[in-house]
PDB file of C-alpha atoms in Angstrom:
ATOM      1  CA  UNK A   1     -34.988   5.856 -11.516  1.00  0.00           C
ATOM      2  CA  UNK A   2     -33.160   2.789 -10.719  1.00  0.00           C
ATOM      3  CA  UNK A   3     -33.343   1.311  -7.728  1.00  0.00           C
ATOM      4  CA  UNK A   4     -30.551  -0.292  -5.484  1.00  0.00           C
ATOM      5  CA  UNK A   5     -29.968  -3.248  -6.958  1.00  0.00           C
ATOM      6  CA  UNK A   6     -31.721  -5.533  -4.214  1.00  0.00           C
ATOM      7  CA  UNK A   7     -30.922  -9.121  -5.357  1.00  0.00           C
ATOM      8  CA  UNK A   8     -27.343  -8.873  -3.484  1.00  0.00           C
ATOM      9  CA  UNK A   9     -26.541  -9.698  -0.054  1.00  0.00           C
ATOM     10  CA  UNK A  10     -25.345  -6.807   1.618  1.00  0.00           C
ATOM     11  CA  UNK A  11     -24.913  -3.056   1.677  1.00  0.00           C
ATOM     12  CA  UNK A  12     -26.234  -2.649  -2.349  1.00  0.00           C
ATOM     13  CA  UNK A  13     -25.663   0.946  -4.056  1.00  0.00           C
ATOM     14  CA  UNK A  14     -26.787   2.603  -7.431  1.00  0.00           C
ATOM     15  CA  UNK A  15     -24.522   4.926  -7.191  1.00  0.00           C
ATOM     16  CA  UNK A  16     -23.281   4.442 -11.203  1.00  0.00           C
ATOM     17  CA  UNK A  17     -26.904   5.108 -12.707  1.00  0.00           C
ATOM     18  CA  UNK A  18     -27.242   8.259 -10.557  1.00  0.00           C
ATOM     19  CA  UNK A  19     -23.815   9.706 -11.649  1.00  0.00           C
ATOM     20  CA  UNK A  20     -25.557   9.013 -15.132  1.00  0.00           C
ATOM     21  CA  UNK A  21     -28.609  10.651 -14.505  1.00  0.00           C
ATOM     22  CA  UNK A  22     -26.395  13.631 -12.586  1.00  0.00           C
ATOM     23  CA  UNK A  23     -25.158  15.217 -16.377  1.00  0.00           C
ATOM     24  CA  UNK A  24     -23.266  12.195 -16.260  1.00  0.00           C
ATOM     25  CA  UNK A  25     -20.890  13.266 -12.930  1.00  0.00           C
ATOM     26  CA  UNK A  26     -17.219  12.054 -13.167  1.00  0.00           C
ATOM     27  CA  UNK A  27     -16.111   9.501 -10.019  1.00  0.00           C
ATOM     28  CA  UNK A  28     -13.594  12.569  -9.665  1.00  0.00           C
ATOM     29  CA  UNK A  29     -16.280  15.278  -9.090  1.00  0.00           C
ATOM     30  CA  UNK A  30     -18.397  12.572  -7.138  1.00  0.00           C
ATOM     31  CA  UNK A  31     -14.872  12.326  -5.241  1.00  0.00           C
ATOM     32  CA  UNK A  32     -14.439  15.886  -4.968  1.00  0.00           C
ATOM     33  CA  UNK A  33     -17.872  16.504  -3.311  1.00  0.00           C
ATOM     34  CA  UNK A  34     -17.996  13.903  -0.475  1.00  0.00           C
ATOM     35  CA  UNK A  35     -13.841  14.448   0.495  1.00  0.00           C
ATOM     36  CA  UNK A  36     -12.688  11.332  -0.649  1.00  0.00           C
ATOM     37  CA  UNK A  37     -10.393   9.835  -3.340  1.00  0.00           C
ATOM     38  CA  UNK A  38     -11.460   8.985  -6.722  1.00  0.00           C
ATOM     39  CA  UNK A  39     -10.580   5.520  -5.860  1.00  0.00           C
ATOM     40  CA  UNK A  40     -12.180   5.515  -2.985  1.00  0.00           C
ATOM     41  CA  UNK A  41     -15.500   6.318  -5.120  1.00  0.00           C
ATOM     42  CA  UNK A  42     -14.307   2.882  -7.218  1.00  0.00           C
ATOM     43  CA  UNK A  43     -14.637   1.624  -4.510  1.00  0.00           C
ATOM     44  CA  UNK A  44     -17.621   2.192  -3.371  1.00  0.00           C
ATOM     45  CA  UNK A  45     -19.842   1.542  -6.657  1.00  0.00           C
ATOM     46  CA  UNK A  46     -18.019  -1.754  -7.547  1.00  0.00           C
ATOM     47  CA  UNK A  47     -19.519  -2.955  -3.513  1.00  0.00           C
ATOM     48  CA  UNK A  48     -15.828  -3.337  -2.556  1.00  0.00           C
ATOM     49  CA  UNK A  49     -16.007  -0.868  -0.059  1.00  0.00           C
ATOM     50  CA  UNK A  50     -19.163  -0.458   2.432  1.00  0.00           C
ATOM     51  CA  UNK A  51     -18.354   3.750   3.589  1.00  0.00           C
ATOM     52  CA  UNK A  52     -18.898   5.269   6.034  1.00  0.00           C
ATOM     53  CA  UNK A  53     -22.171   6.444   7.967  1.00  0.00           C
ATOM     54  CA  UNK A  54     -20.880  10.183   7.126  1.00  0.00           C
ATOM     55  CA  UNK A  55     -19.370   9.223   3.734  1.00  0.00           C
ATOM     56  CA  UNK A  56     -23.327   7.429   2.573  1.00  0.00           C
ATOM     57  CA  UNK A  57     -25.202  11.009   3.876  1.00  0.00           C
ATOM     58  CA  UNK A  58     -22.752  12.847   1.647  1.00  0.00           C
ATOM     59  CA  UNK A  59     -23.155  10.369  -1.486  1.00  0.00           C
ATOM     60  CA  UNK A  60     -26.628  10.767  -0.772  1.00  0.00           C
ATOM     61  CA  UNK A  61     -27.147  14.769  -0.347  1.00  0.00           C
ATOM     62  CA  UNK A  62     -24.676  15.294  -2.986  1.00  0.00           C
ATOM     63  CA  UNK A  63     -27.852  13.576  -5.575  1.00  0.00           C
ATOM     64  CA  UNK A  64     -30.195  15.380  -3.361  1.00  0.00           C
ATOM     65  CA  UNK A  65     -32.516  11.840  -2.085  1.00  0.00           C
ATOM     66  CA  UNK A  66     -32.198  10.012   1.413  1.00  0.00           C
ATOM     67  CA  UNK A  67     -30.232   7.370   2.091  1.00  0.00           C
ATOM     68  CA  UNK A  68     -32.080   4.566   1.238  1.00  0.00           C
ATOM     69  CA  UNK A  69     -32.415   5.343  -2.833  1.00  0.00           C
ATOM     70  CA  UNK A  70     -28.922   5.080  -2.877  1.00  0.00           C
ATOM     71  CA  UNK A  71     -27.620   2.351  -0.799  1.00  0.00           C
ATOM     72  CA  UNK A  72     -30.228  -0.785   0.322  1.00  0.00           C
ATOM     73  CA  UNK A  73     -29.419  -4.287   2.194  1.00  0.00           C
ATOM     74  CA  UNK A  74     -30.101  -7.674   2.190  1.00  0.00           C
ATOM     75  CA  UNK A  75     -29.182  -9.819   4.132  1.00  0.00           C
ATOM     76  CA  UNK A  76     -29.040 -13.463   3.707  1.00  0.00           C
ATOM     77  CA  UNK A  77     -31.862 -14.411   6.081  1.00  0.00           C
TER      78      UNK A  77
ATOM     79  CA  UNK B   1      -7.883   0.377 -27.592  1.00  0.00           C
ATOM     80  CA  UNK B   2      -3.580  -0.568 -28.664  1.00  0.00           C
ATOM     81  CA  UNK B   3      -1.079  -0.633 -26.156  1.00  0.00           C
ATOM     82  CA  UNK B   4       0.175   3.184 -25.184  1.00  0.00           C
ATOM     83  CA  UNK B   5      -3.773   4.062 -24.990  1.00  0.00           C
ATOM     84  CA  UNK B   6      -3.864   1.627 -22.290  1.00  0.00           C
ATOM     85  CA  UNK B   7      -0.834   3.022 -20.686  1.00  0.00           C
ATOM     86  CA  UNK B   8      -2.266   5.784 -21.087  1.00  0.00           C
ATOM     87  CA  UNK B   9      -5.288   4.748 -19.114  1.00  0.00           C
ATOM     88  CA  UNK B  10      -3.781   3.496 -16.491  1.00  0.00           C
ATOM     89  CA  UNK B  11      -2.019   6.245 -15.951  1.00  0.00           C
ATOM     90  CA  UNK B  12      -4.733   8.338 -15.640  1.00  0.00           C
ATOM     91  CA  UNK B  13      -6.780   5.433 -13.394  1.00  0.00           C
ATOM     92  CA  UNK B  14      -3.261   5.683 -11.129  1.00  0.00           C
ATOM     93  CA  UNK B  15      -3.657   8.244  -7.998  1.00  0.00           C
ATOM     94  CA  UNK B  16      -0.404  10.243  -7.166  1.00  0.00           C
ATOM     95  CA  UNK B  17      -0.485   8.651  -3.753  1.00  0.00           C
ATOM     96  CA  UNK B  18      -0.201   4.899  -5.485  1.00  0.00           C
ATOM     97  CA  UNK B  19       2.749   6.430  -7.769  1.00  0.00           C
ATOM     98  CA  UNK B  20       4.222   7.476  -4.363  1.00  0.00           C
ATOM     99  CA  UNK B  21       3.457   4.362  -3.156  1.00  0.00           C
ATOM    100  CA  UNK B  22       4.954   2.706  -5.851  1.00  0.00           C
ATOM    101  CA  UNK B  23       8.335   4.503  -6.211  1.00  0.00           C
ATOM    102  CA  UNK B  24       8.929   4.266  -2.074  1.00  0.00           C
ATOM    103  CA  UNK B  25       8.370   0.216  -3.191  1.00  0.00           C
ATOM    104  CA  UNK B  26      11.310   0.281  -6.024  1.00  0.00           C
ATOM    105  CA  UNK B  27      13.303   2.454  -4.243  1.00  0.00           C
ATOM    106  CA  UNK B  28      12.916  -0.240  -1.052  1.00  0.00           C
ATOM    107  CA  UNK B  29      14.143  -2.797  -3.344  1.00  0.00           C
ATOM    108  CA  UNK B  30      16.410  -1.767  -5.246  1.00  0.00           C
ATOM    109  CA  UNK B  31      18.693  -0.752  -1.724  1.00  0.00           C
ATOM    110  CA  UNK B  32      17.493  -4.475  -1.318  1.00  0.00           C
ATOM    111  CA  UNK B  33      18.734  -5.144  -4.092  1.00  0.00           C
ATOM    112  CA  UNK B  34      21.859  -4.139  -3.320  1.00  0.00           C
ATOM    113  CA  UNK B  35      22.513  -5.238   0.702  1.00  0.00           C
ATOM    114  CA  UNK B  36      22.020  -8.825  -0.817  1.00  0.00           C
ATOM    115  CA  UNK B  37      24.309  -8.038  -3.569  1.00  0.00           C
ATOM    116  CA  UNK B  38      26.776  -6.923  -1.114  1.00  0.00           C
ATOM    117  CA  UNK B  39      26.245  -9.902   1.117  1.00  0.00           C
ATOM    118  CA  UNK B  40      26.360 -12.831  -1.444  1.00  0.00           C
ATOM    119  CA  UNK B  41      29.605 -11.446  -3.191  1.00  0.00           C
ATOM    120  CA  UNK B  42      31.546 -10.842   0.182  1.00  0.00           C
ATOM    121  CA  UNK B  43      34.935 -12.555   0.915  1.00  0.00           C
ATOM    122  CA  UNK B  44      34.059 -14.809   4.265  1.00  0.00           C
ATOM    123  CA  UNK B  45      36.925 -12.161   5.806  1.00  0.00           C
ATOM    124  CA  UNK B  46      34.710  -9.196   4.793  1.00  0.00           C
ATOM    125  CA  UNK B  47      31.738 -10.870   6.096  1.00  0.00           C
ATOM    126  CA  UNK B  48      33.390 -11.407   9.560  1.00  0.00           C
ATOM    127  CA  UNK B  49      34.799  -8.521   9.356  1.00  0.00           C
ATOM    128  CA  UNK B  50      32.476  -5.539  11.614  1.00  0.00           C
ATOM    129  CA  UNK B  51      34.476  -2.621   9.555  1.00  0.00           C
ATOM    130  CA  UNK B  52      33.218  -3.800   6.240  1.00  0.00           C
ATOM    131  CA  UNK B  53      29.800  -4.863   7.649  1.00  0.00           C
ATOM    132  CA  UNK B  54      29.198  -1.530   9.549  1.00  0.00           C
ATOM    133  CA  UNK B  55      30.705   0.242   5.753  1.00  0.00           C
ATOM    134  CA  UNK B  56      27.543  -1.575   3.835  1.00  0.00           C
ATOM    135  CA  UNK B  57      25.188  -0.946   6.679  1.00  0.00           C
ATOM    136  CA  UNK B  58      26.682   2.942   6.050  1.00  0.00           C
ATOM    137  CA  UNK B  59      26.216   2.671   2.365  1.00  0.00           C
ATOM    138  CA  UNK B  60      22.390   1.500   2.549  1.00  0.00           C
ATOM    139  CA  UNK B  61      21.137   4.320   5.191  1.00  0.00           C
ATOM    140  CA  UNK B  62      23.028   6.800   2.999  1.00  0.00           C
ATOM    141  CA  UNK B  63      21.597   5.448  -0.431  1.00  0.00           C
ATOM    142  CA  UNK B  64      18.043   5.616   1.228  1.00  0.00           C
ATOM    143  CA  UNK B  65      17.910   8.229   2.236  1.00  0.00           C
ATOM    144  CA  UNK B  66      19.591  10.053  -1.569  1.00  0.00           C
ATOM    145  CA  UNK B  67      17.417   7.679  -3.116  1.00  0.00           C
ATOM    146  CA  UNK B  68      13.808   9.119  -0.955  1.00  0.00           C
ATOM    147  CA  UNK B  69      15.241  12.976  -1.098  1.00  0.00           C
ATOM    148  CA  UNK B  70      16.148  12.731  -4.981  1.00  0.00           C
ATOM    149  CA  UNK B  71      12.186  10.430  -5.687  1.00  0.00           C
ATOM    150  CA  UNK B  72       9.825  12.949  -3.654  1.00  0.00           C
ATOM    151  CA  UNK B  73      11.777  15.941  -5.325  1.00  0.00           C
ATOM    152  CA  UNK B  74      11.365  14.396  -8.879  1.00  0.00           C
ATOM    153  CA  UNK B  75       7.587  13.027  -7.570  1.00  0.00           C
ATOM    154  CA  UNK B  76       6.588  16.552  -5.950  1.00  0.00           C
ATOM    155  CA  UNK B  77       7.588  18.114  -9.923  1.00  0.00           C
ATOM    156  CA  UNK B  78       4.642  15.905 -11.173  1.00  0.00           C
ATOM    157  CA  UNK B  79       1.909  16.300  -7.936  1.00  0.00           C
ATOM    158  CA  UNK B  80      -1.350  18.222  -8.423  1.00  0.00           C
ATOM    159  CA  UNK B  81      -2.377  18.867  -4.496  1.00  0.00           C
ATOM    160  CA  UNK B  82      -3.721  15.226  -4.103  1.00  0.00           C
ATOM    161  CA  UNK B  83      -0.703  14.510  -1.183  1.00  0.00           C
ATOM    162  CA  UNK B  84      -1.970  17.543   0.316  1.00  0.00           C
ATOM    163  CA  UNK B  85      -5.257  16.257   1.545  1.00  0.00           C
ATOM    164  CA  UNK B  86      -5.266  14.040   3.967  1.00  0.00           C
ATOM    165  CA  UNK B  87      -6.247  10.378   3.724  1.00  0.00           C
ATOM    166  CA  UNK B  88      -9.604   9.686   3.728  1.00  0.00           C
ATOM    167  CA  UNK B  89     -11.189   6.818   6.148  1.00  0.00           C
ATOM    168  CA  UNK B  90     -10.139   3.668   3.267  1.00  0.00           C
ATOM    169  CA  UNK B  91      -6.868   4.984   3.105  1.00  0.00           C
ATOM    170  CA  UNK B  92      -6.062   5.324   6.878  1.00  0.00           C
ATOM    171  CA  UNK B  93      -7.851   1.861   7.248  1.00  0.00           C
ATOM    172  CA  UNK B  94      -5.616   0.634   3.946  1.00  0.00           C
ATOM    173  CA  UNK B  95      -2.202   2.115   5.542  1.00  0.00           C
ATOM    174  CA  UNK B  96      -3.318   0.091   9.137  1.00  0.00           C
ATOM    175  CA  UNK B  97      -3.369  -3.516   6.996  1.00  0.00           C
ATOM    176  CA  UNK B  98       0.070  -2.557   5.267  1.00  0.00           C
ATOM    177  CA  UNK B  99       0.871  -1.597   9.063  1.00  0.00           C
ATOM    178  CA  UNK B 100      -0.222  -5.019  10.257  1.00  0.00           C
ATOM    179  CA  UNK B 101       1.397  -7.479   7.731  1.00  0.00           C
ATOM    180  CA  UNK B 102       4.818  -4.977   8.125  1.00  0.00           C
ATOM    181  CA  UNK B 103       4.330  -5.374  12.163  1.00  0.00           C
ATOM    182  CA  UNK B 104       3.859  -9.558  11.890  1.00  0.00           C
ATOM    183  CA  UNK B 105       6.857  -9.565   9.445  1.00  0.00           C
ATOM    184  CA  UNK B 106       9.125  -7.961  11.888  1.00  0.00           C
ATOM    185  CA  UNK B 107       8.158  -9.842  15.064  1.00  0.00           C
ATOM    186  CA  UNK B 108       9.123 -12.959  13.160  1.00  0.00           C
ATOM    187  CA  UNK B 109      12.561 -11.188  12.278  1.00  0.00           C
ATOM    188  CA  UNK B 110      12.840  -9.907  15.904  1.00  0.00           C
ATOM    189  CA  UNK B 111      12.109 -13.741  17.231  1.00  0.00           C
ATOM    190  CA  UNK B 112      14.487 -15.404  14.492  1.00  0.00           C
ATOM    191  CA  UNK B 113      17.040 -13.217  15.470  1.00  0.00           C
ATOM    192  CA  UNK B 114      16.992 -13.539  19.116  1.00  0.00           C
ATOM    193  CA  UNK B 115      16.826 -17.460  18.411  1.00  0.00           C
ATOM    194  CA  UNK B 116      19.474 -17.311  16.389  1.00  0.00           C
ATOM    195  CA  UNK B 117      21.675 -15.031  18.938  1.00  0.00           C
ATOM    196  CA  UNK B 118      20.695 -17.588  21.416  1.00  0.00           C
ATOM    197  CA  UNK B 119      21.667 -20.459  19.757  1.00  0.00           C
ATOM    198  CA  UNK B 120      25.569 -18.613  18.830  1.00  0.00           C
ATOM    199  CA  UNK B 121      25.894 -17.508  22.370  1.00  0.00           C
ATOM    200  CA  UNK B 122      24.925 -21.409  24.264  1.00  0.00           C
ATOM    201  CA  UNK B 123      27.025 -22.683  21.449  1.00  0.00           C
ATOM    202  CA  UNK B 124      24.832 -25.289  20.858  1.00  0.00           C
ATOM    203  CA  UNK B 125      25.788 -28.372  18.179  1.00  0.00           C
ATOM    204  CA  UNK B 126      22.685 -28.230  15.860  1.00  0.00           C
ATOM    205  CA  UNK B 127      21.418 -25.240  13.493  1.00  0.00           C
ATOM    206  CA  UNK B 128      25.502 -23.689  13.830  1.00  0.00           C
ATOM    207  CA  UNK B 129      26.281 -21.062  11.522  1.00  0.00           C
ATOM    208  CA  UNK B 130      28.935 -20.575   9.062  1.00  0.00           C
ATOM    209  CA  UNK B 131      28.176 -17.074   8.604  1.00  0.00           C
ATOM    210  CA  UNK B 132      29.366 -14.113  10.855  1.00  0.00           C
ATOM    211  CA  UNK B 133      27.013 -11.572  12.522  1.00  0.00           C
ATOM    212  CA  UNK B 134      23.573 -13.588  11.187  1.00  0.00           C
ATOM    213  CA  UNK B 135      20.945 -11.776  13.989  1.00  0.00           C
ATOM    214  CA  UNK B 136      22.157  -8.826  12.569  1.00  0.00           C
ATOM    215  CA  UNK B 137      21.627  -9.755   8.866  1.00  0.00           C
ATOM    216  CA  UNK B 138      18.439 -11.304   9.624  1.00  0.00           C
ATOM    217  CA  UNK B 139      17.104  -8.136  10.963  1.00  0.00           C
ATOM    218  CA  UNK B 140      18.229  -5.629   8.171  1.00  0.00           C
ATOM    219  CA  UNK B 141      16.221  -8.588   6.267  1.00  0.00           C
ATOM    220  CA  UNK B 142      13.383  -8.585   8.699  1.00  0.00           C
ATOM    221  CA  UNK B 143      13.236  -4.407   8.397  1.00  0.00           C
ATOM    222  CA  UNK B 144      13.780  -4.297   4.621  1.00  0.00           C
ATOM    223  CA  UNK B 145      10.839  -7.144   4.030  1.00  0.00           C
ATOM    224  CA  UNK B 146       8.721  -5.123   6.900  1.00  0.00           C
ATOM    225  CA  UNK B 147       8.473  -1.839   4.167  1.00  0.00           C
ATOM    226  CA  UNK B 148       8.648  -4.057   1.491  1.00  0.00           C
ATOM    227  CA  UNK B 149       5.074  -5.385   2.607  1.00  0.00           C
ATOM    228  CA  UNK B 150       4.387  -2.453   4.145  1.00  0.00           C
ATOM    229  CA  UNK B 151       3.971  -1.091   0.320  1.00  0.00           C
ATOM    230  CA  UNK B 152       3.126  -3.942  -1.277  1.00  0.00           C
ATOM    231  CA  UNK B 153       0.076  -4.520   0.628  1.00  0.00           C
ATOM    232  CA  UNK B 154      -0.884  -0.494   0.626  1.00  0.00           C
ATOM    233  CA  UNK B 155      -0.593  -0.769  -3.831  1.00  0.00           C
ATOM    234  CA  UNK B 156      -2.625  -4.151  -3.788  1.00  0.00           C
ATOM    235  CA  UNK B 157      -4.949  -3.663  -1.645  1.00  0.00           C
ATOM    236  CA  UNK B 158      -5.264  -0.151  -2.946  1.00  0.00           C
ATOM    237  CA  UNK B 159      -5.615  -1.285  -6.932  1.00  0.00           C
ATOM    238  CA  UNK B 160      -8.158  -3.998  -5.441  1.00  0.00           C
ATOM    239  CA  UNK B 161     -10.586  -1.973  -3.948  1.00  0.00           C
ATOM    240  CA  UNK B 162     -11.323  -5.377  -1.628  1.00  0.00           C
ATOM    241  CA  UNK B 163      -9.650  -4.263   2.286  1.00  0.00           C
ATOM    242  CA  UNK B 164     -11.621  -6.935   4.589  1.00  0.00           C
ATOM    243  CA  UNK B 165      -9.628  -9.571   2.920  1.00  0.00           C
TER     244      UNK B 165
END
């Protein structure tokens, strides 16, 4: 399984890869699992929107992984 | 991928909330066009007449209500259960960004209208306007522009995905 993209500054995630590895789960299916819209999943995947802590935990729960396997944070320091 | 397939794909990617916002935007745009065309095509006597002005404003209100009701009935037929679901946090944030721009335009409009009213009331020599009831037109224009900004910003932010800039 791939790790979250560690090269980018800020929050990044590996949701797209994880969806693919979980029976090619669609964005809509993931959105229904975590109670947000498909547009929000698209925005999270493309790192244009940082989810709330609750949504982040829900996403990790869907993939049955700890939070740091789904999301990573890299500062510019 | 031909244009028809691109259109189908675009429609599939579009959420029902976006469709609703687009319809609101188009309806408000049409009402703004109607109001502006009435003003631009009016004679000086009509512009000075309070009866004519109140008739135009009444027409604007009636058109707004009728178009909104008709569009919402039409949308209700093609809706899935998306609108019955509460907005998620991101959508609420986008909604607030829309309100922010809307509020700025309204504030500027009200200040301009007050400024114009004072100029007319004090009978200053400079910046005299030949348009009667100009403060009222500024208020109506600011209201319509604020509504357009409210819907337009939500559409843009929702589609671009980036709500922080």
